[in-house]
Amino acid sequence: MKKYRLLTPGPTAIPENVLAKFAEPIIHHRTSLFEVQFKKVQDNLQWLFQTKQPVLTLTATGTGAMDATVTNLFSPGDEVITVNGGKFGERWTKICRAYGVKAHEIVVDRGAAVDAVAIEKLLSANPHTKAVLFQASETSTGTLMPIQKIVELCHKKNVLSICDGITAVGIFNVPMDDWGLDVLITGSQKALMLPPGLAFISLSERAYKAAESSKLPKFYFNLIKERDSQAKQQTAWTPAISLVTGAVESLQMLRDQGREALFAAHEKMAEATRNAARALGLELFSSAPSPVLTTVKVPASFSVDQGKKITKIMQEKYGVIITGGQDELAGKILRFSHFGYTDLFDIVNGISALELTLHELGYQVEFGTGVGAVLKTYQ
Ligand SMILES: Cc1ncc(COP(=O)(O)O)c(C=O)c1O
């Protein structure tokens, strides 16, 4: 028997009381029973997104909401800027190009945050640009983007700011209305501590205006139709009902904790993990580390194959599941996530398994060094 512990960037662990909701009898969605539950979700989502705008619930993963953003806001031939700081930024470019939207792409060095000056230059060179699409936190590299600077720039140039906050909302502060974001997105399997299957998206009034003139074909993801339907606590199509009832529970847990406490807890876990990595002699990969996950380079003496073995041994021998790098970063970095239903003791478990694994692979480890650094951070 093995006990598995998820320290992955989604899905994250699900609290026991949320899991228990999935064992309840299903309700029908075209009933007042559903509407009462859905209203609670809507209210708590507005609290989480820090917006007065409706936050729409879509039955999809996060990519569905990214796709919906492009098809609902743009027309064929429209020009946008996409920030490709990793796999998820690259996804914005791919979605735009798939629909005939012309993406001027900024490719950022892996592990670096985008320089707002580069965006400004590209905006000046391409005056017909309608929007900047970016990540709040690029999960493939563990990098925090300069969100507020990008949004300010968008306002200055009168273009839409479209933020993939899939690994940001509920983890660190991204106040949609205060900062003036036009689109903010997240997904259920991240900070919301639910299984994958729901995406959440909020649009500013400016973004809805753009939606009204969008000419790209759309059917399943029609955000204006969803807005009108969800104003009556109904979704346009059959929603993932069980996930919605689970969200009642998980969002209430977040609300009970409070936003500031939530963000502070994530900051602390990130600081502890970074300290543990440094204490173990591991180099941080990102030059702008995100509070969502800590990315570290595998020891310089390791081959790519050895690097890949770290996550394999941690999972197979110790039941601790972290993620490695994707694509060109496979076998070169480790991604240790600390968000959602995660606490100090999960970090301690994860670092313990990392110490044992590195030792097994021939890296010199004084047992307890990383764990000690975690505990000292919390002391
Ligand atoms: C920043 C970011 N954007 C987009 C996605 C894609 O979301 P999904 O896998 O839910 O479609 C992810 C998933 O990890 C992500 O971390």
Tab-separated table of C-alpha atoms and ligand atoms in Angstrom:
chain	number	residue	atom	x	y	z
A	1	MET	CA	0.000	0.000	0.000
A	2	LYS	CA	1.257	3.453	-0.816
A	3	LYS	CA	-0.042	6.828	0.277
A	4	TYR	CA	0.194	9.316	-2.600
A	5	ARG	CA	0.808	12.974	-2.011
A	6	LEU	CA	0.210	15.446	-4.819
A	7	LEU	CA	2.574	18.384	-5.057
A	8	THR	CA	1.694	19.015	-8.683
A	9	PRO	CA	0.498	22.171	-10.445
A	10	GLY	CA	-3.009	20.788	-10.869
A	11	PRO	CA	-4.814	18.696	-10.085
A	12	THR	CA	-4.015	19.478	-6.489
A	13	ALA	CA	-5.191	17.519	-3.449
A	14	ILE	CA	-8.924	17.702	-2.710
A	15	PRO	CA	-10.118	18.331	0.866
A	16	GLU	CA	-12.059	15.467	2.465
A	17	ASN	CA	-15.254	17.520	2.924
A	18	VAL	CA	-15.189	18.409	-0.784
A	19	LEU	CA	-14.688	14.772	-1.765
A	20	ALA	CA	-17.662	13.857	0.390
A	21	LYS	CA	-19.853	16.172	-1.714
A	22	PHE	CA	-19.205	13.984	-4.761
A	23	ALA	CA	-20.846	11.041	-3.015
A	24	GLU	CA	-24.137	12.929	-2.617
A	25	PRO	CA	-27.078	12.152	-4.916
A	26	ILE	CA	-26.947	14.234	-8.113
A	27	ILE	CA	-29.430	17.085	-8.454
A	28	HIS	CA	-30.959	18.263	-11.713
A	29	HIS	CA	-29.625	21.536	-13.030
A	30	ARG	CA	-32.914	23.009	-14.246
A	31	THR	CA	-34.221	23.248	-10.706
A	32	SER	CA	-34.251	25.760	-7.870
A	33	LEU	CA	-32.064	23.257	-5.948
A	34	PHE	CA	-29.253	23.878	-8.432
A	35	GLU	CA	-29.877	27.620	-8.662
A	36	VAL	CA	-29.409	28.055	-4.924
A	37	GLN	CA	-26.073	26.219	-5.038
A	38	PHE	CA	-24.948	28.032	-8.174
A	39	LYS	CA	-25.676	31.438	-6.645
A	40	LYS	CA	-23.310	30.638	-3.773
A	41	VAL	CA	-20.600	29.678	-6.262
A	42	GLN	CA	-21.142	32.858	-8.273
A	43	ASP	CA	-20.926	35.100	-5.200
A	44	ASN	CA	-17.792	33.453	-3.906
A	45	LEU	CA	-16.165	33.538	-7.341
A	46	GLN	CA	-16.711	37.296	-7.517
A	47	TRP	CA	-15.088	37.548	-4.100
A	48	LEU	CA	-12.156	35.416	-5.254
A	49	PHE	CA	-11.683	37.301	-8.552
A	50	GLN	CA	-12.203	40.606	-6.709
A	51	THR	CA	-14.694	41.808	-9.286
A	52	LYS	CA	-18.217	43.145	-9.549
A	53	GLN	CA	-18.466	41.607	-13.012
A	54	PRO	CA	-20.088	38.167	-13.310
A	55	VAL	CA	-17.640	35.252	-13.183
A	56	LEU	CA	-18.870	32.643	-15.662
A	57	THR	CA	-18.583	28.930	-15.001
A	58	LEU	CA	-17.808	26.837	-18.076
A	59	THR	CA	-17.730	23.061	-18.237
A	60	ALA	CA	-14.215	22.713	-19.597
A	61	THR	CA	-10.634	22.754	-18.414
A	62	GLY	CA	-8.715	26.006	-18.327
A	63	THR	CA	-7.778	25.743	-21.990
A	64	GLY	CA	-11.494	25.844	-22.838
A	65	ALA	CA	-11.732	29.298	-21.261
A	66	MET	CA	-8.599	30.408	-23.169
A	67	ASP	CA	-10.179	29.139	-26.388
A	68	ALA	CA	-13.482	30.870	-25.528
A	69	THR	CA	-11.638	34.143	-24.945
A	70	VAL	CA	-10.167	34.109	-28.429
A	71	THR	CA	-13.315	33.029	-30.283
A	72	ASN	CA	-15.538	35.454	-28.363
A	73	LEU	CA	-13.426	38.612	-28.451
A	74	PHE	CA	-11.849	38.625	-31.877
A	75	SER	CA	-12.546	38.482	-35.599
A	76	PRO	CA	-10.484	36.874	-38.355
A	77	GLY	CA	-7.392	38.946	-39.097
A	78	ASP	CA	-7.400	40.804	-35.762
A	79	GLU	CA	-3.947	41.479	-34.353
A	80	VAL	CA	-2.915	40.661	-30.787
A	81	ILE	CA	0.296	40.321	-28.790
A	82	THR	CA	0.975	37.045	-27.022
A	83	VAL	CA	3.591	36.580	-24.312
A	84	ASN	CA	5.267	33.205	-24.730
A	85	GLY	CA	7.229	32.641	-21.534
A	86	GLY	CA	6.630	28.897	-21.616
A	87	LYS	CA	4.219	26.184	-22.621
A	88	PHE	CA	1.094	28.068	-21.557
A	89	GLY	CA	2.044	31.376	-23.134
A	90	GLU	CA	2.804	29.445	-26.298
A	91	ARG	CA	-0.745	28.073	-26.041
A	92	TRP	CA	-2.198	31.593	-26.400
A	93	THR	CA	-0.261	31.934	-29.659
A	94	LYS	CA	-1.406	28.537	-30.921
A	95	ILE	CA	-5.066	29.201	-30.143
A	96	CYS	CA	-4.983	32.615	-31.834
A	97	ARG	CA	-3.300	31.243	-34.943
A	98	ALA	CA	-5.712	28.284	-35.093
A	99	TYR	CA	-8.573	30.779	-35.425
A	100	GLY	CA	-6.903	33.141	-37.889
A	101	VAL	CA	-6.063	35.819	-35.322
A	102	LYS	CA	-2.659	37.331	-36.080
A	103	ALA	CA	-0.476	36.860	-33.018
A	104	HIS	CA	2.669	38.981	-32.643
A	105	GLU	CA	4.517	36.712	-30.251
A	106	ILE	CA	7.118	37.748	-27.705
A	107	VAL	CA	9.271	34.742	-26.881
A	108	VAL	CA	10.771	35.135	-23.427
A	109	ASP	CA	13.811	33.227	-22.169
A	110	ARG	CA	12.597	30.238	-20.193
A	111	GLY	CA	12.533	31.090	-16.483
A	112	ALA	CA	12.490	34.860	-17.052
A	113	ALA	CA	9.582	37.262	-16.661
A	114	VAL	CA	8.586	39.270	-19.706
A	115	ASP	CA	9.956	42.789	-19.878
A	116	ALA	CA	7.038	45.224	-20.134
A	117	VAL	CA	9.237	47.452	-22.327
A	118	ALA	CA	9.307	44.707	-24.981
A	119	ILE	CA	5.502	44.664	-24.980
A	120	GLU	CA	5.379	48.449	-25.242
A	121	LYS	CA	7.734	48.427	-28.232
A	122	LEU	CA	5.695	45.777	-30.007
A	123	LEU	CA	2.484	47.691	-29.314
A	124	SER	CA	4.013	50.839	-30.821
A	125	ALA	CA	5.230	48.909	-33.868
A	126	ASN	CA	1.786	47.344	-34.366
A	127	PRO	CA	-0.769	50.084	-33.729
A	128	HIS	CA	-3.747	47.921	-34.780
A	129	THR	CA	-3.172	45.488	-31.910
A	130	LYS	CA	-6.381	44.790	-29.999
A	131	ALA	CA	-5.129	42.909	-26.939
A	132	VAL	CA	-2.203	41.530	-24.970
A	133	LEU	CA	-2.618	37.905	-23.894
A	134	PHE	CA	-0.365	36.693	-21.103
A	135	GLN	CA	-0.065	34.456	-18.031
A	136	ALA	CA	-0.097	35.797	-14.465
A	137	SER	CA	2.154	32.913	-13.527
A	138	GLU	CA	3.776	30.710	-16.191
A	139	THR	CA	3.395	27.241	-14.702
A	140	SER	CA	5.867	25.514	-17.001
A	141	THR	CA	8.753	27.605	-15.648
A	142	GLY	CA	7.432	28.734	-12.234
A	143	THR	CA	7.690	32.387	-13.205
A	144	LEU	CA	5.665	35.353	-12.020
A	145	MET	CA	4.832	37.871	-14.733
A	146	PRO	CA	4.643	41.659	-14.131
A	147	ILE	CA	0.847	41.619	-14.288
A	148	GLN	CA	0.104	45.100	-13.052
A	149	LYS	CA	2.680	46.694	-15.356
A	150	ILE	CA	1.233	44.862	-18.356
A	151	VAL	CA	-2.292	45.953	-17.459
A	152	GLU	CA	-1.206	49.590	-17.035
A	153	LEU	CA	0.454	49.464	-20.412
A	154	CYS	CA	-2.691	48.037	-21.985
A	155	HIS	CA	-4.714	50.892	-20.546
A	156	LYS	CA	-2.206	53.451	-21.803
A	157	LYS	CA	-2.389	51.990	-25.313
A	158	ASN	CA	-6.126	51.321	-25.149
A	159	VAL	CA	-5.888	47.567	-25.788
A	160	LEU	CA	-7.467	44.702	-23.865
A	161	SER	CA	-5.485	42.967	-21.105
A	162	ILE	CA	-6.205	39.238	-21.156
A	163	CYS	CA	-4.779	37.337	-18.246
A	164	ASP	CA	-4.565	33.576	-17.874
A	165	GLY	CA	-4.736	33.435	-14.087
A	166	ILE	CA	-5.134	29.656	-14.049
A	167	THR	CA	-2.306	29.321	-11.530
A	168	ALA	CA	-2.815	32.698	-9.860
A	169	VAL	CA	-6.423	33.238	-8.781
A	170	GLY	CA	-6.746	32.187	-5.141
A	171	ILE	CA	-2.972	31.879	-4.766
A	172	PHE	CA	-1.727	35.450	-4.922
A	173	ASN	CA	-3.286	38.852	-5.322
A	174	VAL	CA	-4.719	39.627	-8.773
A	175	PRO	CA	-7.540	42.093	-8.038
A	176	MET	CA	-9.396	42.162	-11.327
A	177	ASP	CA	-11.339	45.411	-10.891
A	178	ASP	CA	-8.690	47.383	-8.992
A	179	TRP	CA	-6.045	46.649	-11.573
A	180	GLY	CA	-8.472	46.974	-14.484
A	181	LEU	CA	-8.016	43.564	-16.091
A	182	ASP	CA	-10.291	42.865	-19.049
A	183	VAL	CA	-10.271	39.076	-18.860
A	184	LEU	CA	-9.278	36.828	-15.982
A	185	ILE	CA	-9.425	33.029	-16.102
A	186	THR	CA	-8.889	30.111	-13.757
A	187	GLY	CA	-9.647	26.390	-13.593
A	188	SER	CA	-11.189	24.104	-10.980
A	189	GLN	CA	-8.193	21.804	-10.455
A	190	LYS	CA	-5.910	24.570	-9.211
A	191	ALA	CA	-6.424	26.790	-6.148
A	192	LEU	CA	-10.096	25.810	-6.049
A	193	MET	CA	-9.160	22.315	-4.821
A	194	LEU	CA	-11.548	20.475	-7.160
A	195	PRO	CA	-11.101	17.867	-9.871
A	196	PRO	CA	-10.520	19.192	-13.407
A	197	GLY	CA	-13.643	20.022	-15.405
A	198	LEU	CA	-14.697	23.601	-14.685
A	199	ALA	CA	-13.179	26.794	-16.011
A	200	PHE	CA	-14.039	30.227	-14.663
A	201	ILE	CA	-13.819	33.427	-16.655
A	202	SER	CA	-14.698	37.032	-16.030
A	203	LEU	CA	-14.883	39.811	-18.626
A	204	SER	CA	-14.834	43.556	-18.073
A	205	GLU	CA	-17.468	45.743	-19.735
A	206	ARG	CA	-14.829	46.704	-22.314
A	207	ALA	CA	-14.298	43.016	-23.077
A	208	TYR	CA	-18.040	42.438	-23.510
A	209	LYS	CA	-18.075	45.342	-25.987
A	210	ALA	CA	-15.384	43.564	-27.977
A	211	ALA	CA	-17.430	40.369	-27.734
A	212	GLU	CA	-20.433	42.106	-29.291
A	213	SER	CA	-18.491	42.824	-32.476
A	214	SER	CA	-16.542	39.536	-32.630
A	215	LYS	CA	-17.018	37.663	-35.896
A	216	LEU	CA	-15.184	34.403	-35.202
A	217	PRO	CA	-17.561	31.407	-35.267
A	218	LYS	CA	-18.633	30.160	-31.854
A	219	PHE	CA	-21.299	27.887	-30.532
A	220	TYR	CA	-20.592	25.886	-27.346
A	221	PHE	CA	-18.561	28.668	-25.765
A	222	ASN	CA	-20.719	31.731	-26.324
A	223	LEU	CA	-19.844	34.069	-23.481
A	224	ILE	CA	-22.640	36.569	-24.085
A	225	LYS	CA	-25.175	33.727	-24.071
A	226	GLU	CA	-23.542	32.347	-20.915
A	227	ARG	CA	-23.590	35.748	-19.206
A	228	ASP	CA	-27.303	36.130	-19.913
A	229	SER	CA	-28.067	32.598	-18.806
A	230	GLN	CA	-25.898	32.678	-15.700
A	231	ALA	CA	-27.538	35.957	-14.606
A	232	LYS	CA	-30.528	33.656	-13.948
A	233	GLN	CA	-28.362	31.054	-12.161
A	234	GLN	CA	-28.543	28.758	-15.154
A	235	THR	CA	-25.842	27.620	-17.541
A	236	ALA	CA	-26.432	27.513	-21.293
A	237	TRP	CA	-25.718	23.769	-21.418
A	238	THR	CA	-25.714	20.963	-18.868
A	239	PRO	CA	-22.992	21.889	-16.385
A	240	ALA	CA	-20.719	19.464	-14.521
A	241	ILE	CA	-23.245	19.537	-11.681
A	242	SER	CA	-21.182	17.588	-9.138
A	243	LEU	CA	-18.234	19.905	-9.624
A	244	VAL	CA	-20.491	22.893	-9.040
A	245	THR	CA	-21.743	21.413	-5.766
A	246	GLY	CA	-18.138	20.635	-4.817
A	247	ALA	CA	-17.252	24.255	-5.594
A	248	VAL	CA	-19.837	25.429	-3.059
A	249	GLU	CA	-17.791	23.689	-0.395
A	250	SER	CA	-14.266	24.519	-1.606
A	251	LEU	CA	-14.975	28.193	-2.294
A	252	GLN	CA	-16.498	28.547	1.150
A	253	MET	CA	-13.290	27.113	2.646
A	254	LEU	CA	-11.270	29.748	0.792
A	255	ARG	CA	-13.628	32.498	1.875
A	256	ASP	CA	-13.508	31.359	5.499
A	257	GLN	CA	-9.728	31.534	5.405
A	258	GLY	CA	-9.805	35.018	3.881
A	259	ARG	CA	-7.865	36.329	0.903
A	260	GLU	CA	-4.982	37.862	2.808
A	261	ALA	CA	-4.371	34.752	4.911
A	262	LEU	CA	-4.608	32.630	1.788
A	263	PHE	CA	-2.031	34.680	-0.096
A	264	ALA	CA	0.272	34.868	2.945
A	265	ALA	CA	0.143	31.082	3.381
A	266	HIS	CA	1.193	30.567	-0.237
A	267	GLU	CA	4.018	33.088	0.105
A	268	LYS	CA	5.283	31.238	3.155
A	269	MET	CA	5.169	27.816	1.486
A	270	ALA	CA	7.038	29.219	-1.508
A	271	GLU	CA	9.673	30.834	0.703
A	272	ALA	CA	10.125	27.605	2.661
A	273	THR	CA	10.508	25.544	-0.509
A	274	ARG	CA	12.996	27.966	-2.035
A	275	ASN	CA	14.998	27.928	1.203
A	276	ALA	CA	14.971	24.123	1.237
A	277	ALA	CA	16.205	23.982	-2.355
A	278	ARG	CA	19.030	26.421	-1.659
A	279	ALA	CA	19.988	24.544	1.525
A	280	LEU	CA	20.282	21.383	-0.566
A	281	GLY	CA	22.589	23.197	-2.972
A	282	LEU	CA	20.011	23.286	-5.767
A	283	GLU	CA	19.804	26.314	-8.022
A	284	LEU	CA	16.473	28.061	-8.580
A	285	PHE	CA	15.462	27.965	-12.233
A	286	SER	CA	13.291	31.062	-12.411
A	287	SER	CA	14.697	34.548	-11.987
A	288	ALA	CA	11.204	35.745	-10.947
A	289	PRO	CA	9.932	32.840	-8.823
A	290	SER	CA	6.183	32.535	-8.521
A	291	PRO	CA	4.490	31.747	-5.181
A	292	VAL	CA	2.658	28.935	-6.986
A	293	LEU	CA	5.467	26.482	-7.552
A	294	THR	CA	9.218	26.361	-7.092
A	295	THR	CA	11.293	25.322	-10.070
A	296	VAL	CA	14.853	24.178	-9.491
A	297	LYS	CA	17.543	22.939	-11.822
A	298	VAL	CA	18.492	19.297	-11.346
A	299	PRO	CA	22.055	19.010	-9.985
A	300	ALA	CA	24.596	20.047	-12.624
A	301	SER	CA	26.312	16.655	-12.346
A	302	PHE	CA	23.114	14.832	-13.444
A	303	SER	CA	22.408	13.697	-16.984
A	304	VAL	CA	18.955	14.318	-18.480
A	305	ASP	CA	18.118	10.647	-17.795
A	306	GLN	CA	19.100	10.988	-14.151
A	307	GLY	CA	17.098	14.195	-13.967
A	308	LYS	CA	14.021	12.333	-15.234
A	309	LYS	CA	14.576	9.608	-12.634
A	310	ILE	CA	14.060	12.055	-9.751
A	311	THR	CA	10.301	12.422	-10.250
A	312	LYS	CA	9.976	8.720	-11.093
A	313	ILE	CA	11.661	7.566	-7.879
A	314	MET	CA	9.816	10.111	-5.767
A	315	GLN	CA	6.519	8.806	-7.095
A	316	GLU	CA	7.228	5.076	-7.270
A	317	LYS	CA	9.157	4.718	-4.048
A	318	TYR	CA	7.816	7.458	-1.819
A	319	GLY	CA	4.393	8.286	-3.290
A	320	VAL	CA	5.302	11.966	-3.593
A	321	ILE	CA	4.271	13.318	-6.967
A	322	ILE	CA	6.033	16.416	-8.186
A	323	THR	CA	6.493	17.333	-11.850
A	324	GLY	CA	9.556	17.697	-14.018
A	325	GLY	CA	10.146	20.034	-16.923
A	326	GLN	CA	8.155	19.814	-20.159
A	327	ASP	CA	9.492	19.719	-23.719
A	328	GLU	CA	13.049	21.106	-23.856
A	329	LEU	CA	13.124	21.336	-20.040
A	330	ALA	CA	12.402	17.614	-19.488
A	331	GLY	CA	15.032	16.073	-17.201
A	332	LYS	CA	16.507	19.516	-16.513
A	333	ILE	CA	14.201	21.055	-13.934
A	334	LEU	CA	11.922	19.977	-11.107
A	335	ARG	CA	8.616	21.693	-10.401
A	336	PHE	CA	7.565	21.491	-6.796
A	337	SER	CA	4.071	22.941	-6.337
A	338	HIS	CA	2.691	24.437	-3.154
A	339	PHE	CA	-0.845	25.662	-3.626
A	340	GLY	CA	-4.403	24.564	-3.021
A	341	TYR	CA	-4.948	22.109	-0.186
A	342	THR	CA	-1.272	22.098	0.800
A	343	ASP	CA	0.420	23.045	4.043
A	344	LEU	CA	3.760	23.116	5.837
A	345	PHE	CA	3.699	19.391	6.506
A	346	ASP	CA	3.107	18.556	2.854
A	347	ILE	CA	6.212	20.580	2.033
A	348	VAL	CA	8.151	18.699	4.708
A	349	ASN	CA	7.023	15.377	3.218
A	350	GLY	CA	7.954	16.456	-0.269
A	351	ILE	CA	11.376	17.738	0.673
A	352	SER	CA	12.057	14.552	2.691
A	353	ALA	CA	11.322	12.426	-0.375
A	354	LEU	CA	13.503	14.706	-2.485
A	355	GLU	CA	16.409	14.327	-0.062
A	356	LEU	CA	16.103	10.515	-0.086
A	357	THR	CA	15.858	10.445	-3.872
A	358	LEU	CA	18.810	12.737	-4.531
A	359	HIS	CA	20.873	10.645	-2.125
A	360	GLU	CA	19.870	7.454	-3.948
A	361	LEU	CA	21.001	9.011	-7.232
A	362	GLY	CA	24.444	9.782	-5.806
A	363	TYR	CA	24.006	13.450	-4.905
A	364	GLN	CA	25.564	14.338	-1.589
A	365	VAL	CA	22.821	15.109	0.911
A	366	GLU	CA	23.032	15.677	4.621
A	367	PHE	CA	19.606	14.310	5.596
A	368	GLY	CA	17.402	16.944	7.165
A	369	THR	CA	19.126	19.922	5.542
A	370	GLY	CA	16.204	20.773	3.285
A	371	VAL	CA	13.589	19.830	5.864
A	372	GLY	CA	15.424	21.943	8.458
A	373	ALA	CA	15.307	24.930	6.130
A	374	VAL	CA	11.525	24.498	5.761
A	375	LEU	CA	11.028	24.370	9.510
A	376	LYS	CA	13.293	27.355	10.130
A	377	THR	CA	11.287	29.375	7.615
A	378	TYR	CA	8.168	28.684	9.640
A	379	GLN	CA	9.693	29.124	13.074
B	1	LIG	C1	-1.003	28.847	-16.503
B	1	LIG	C2	-1.799	27.746	-17.138
B	1	LIG	N1	-2.527	28.024	-18.211
B	1	LIG	C3	-3.268	27.092	-18.825
B	1	LIG	C4	-3.300	25.795	-18.357
B	1	LIG	C5	-4.135	24.795	-19.070
B	1	LIG	O1	-5.212	24.441	-18.291
B	1	LIG	P1	-5.959	23.033	-18.487
B	1	LIG	O2	-4.914	21.980	-18.405
B	1	LIG	O3	-6.921	23.047	-17.326
B	1	LIG	O4	-6.658	23.074	-19.782
B	1	LIG	C6	-2.549	25.443	-17.241
B	1	LIG	C7	-2.541	24.067	-16.743
B	1	LIG	O5	-1.719	23.659	-15.966
B	1	LIG	C8	-1.786	26.454	-16.614
B	1	LIG	O6	-1.049	26.167	-15.524
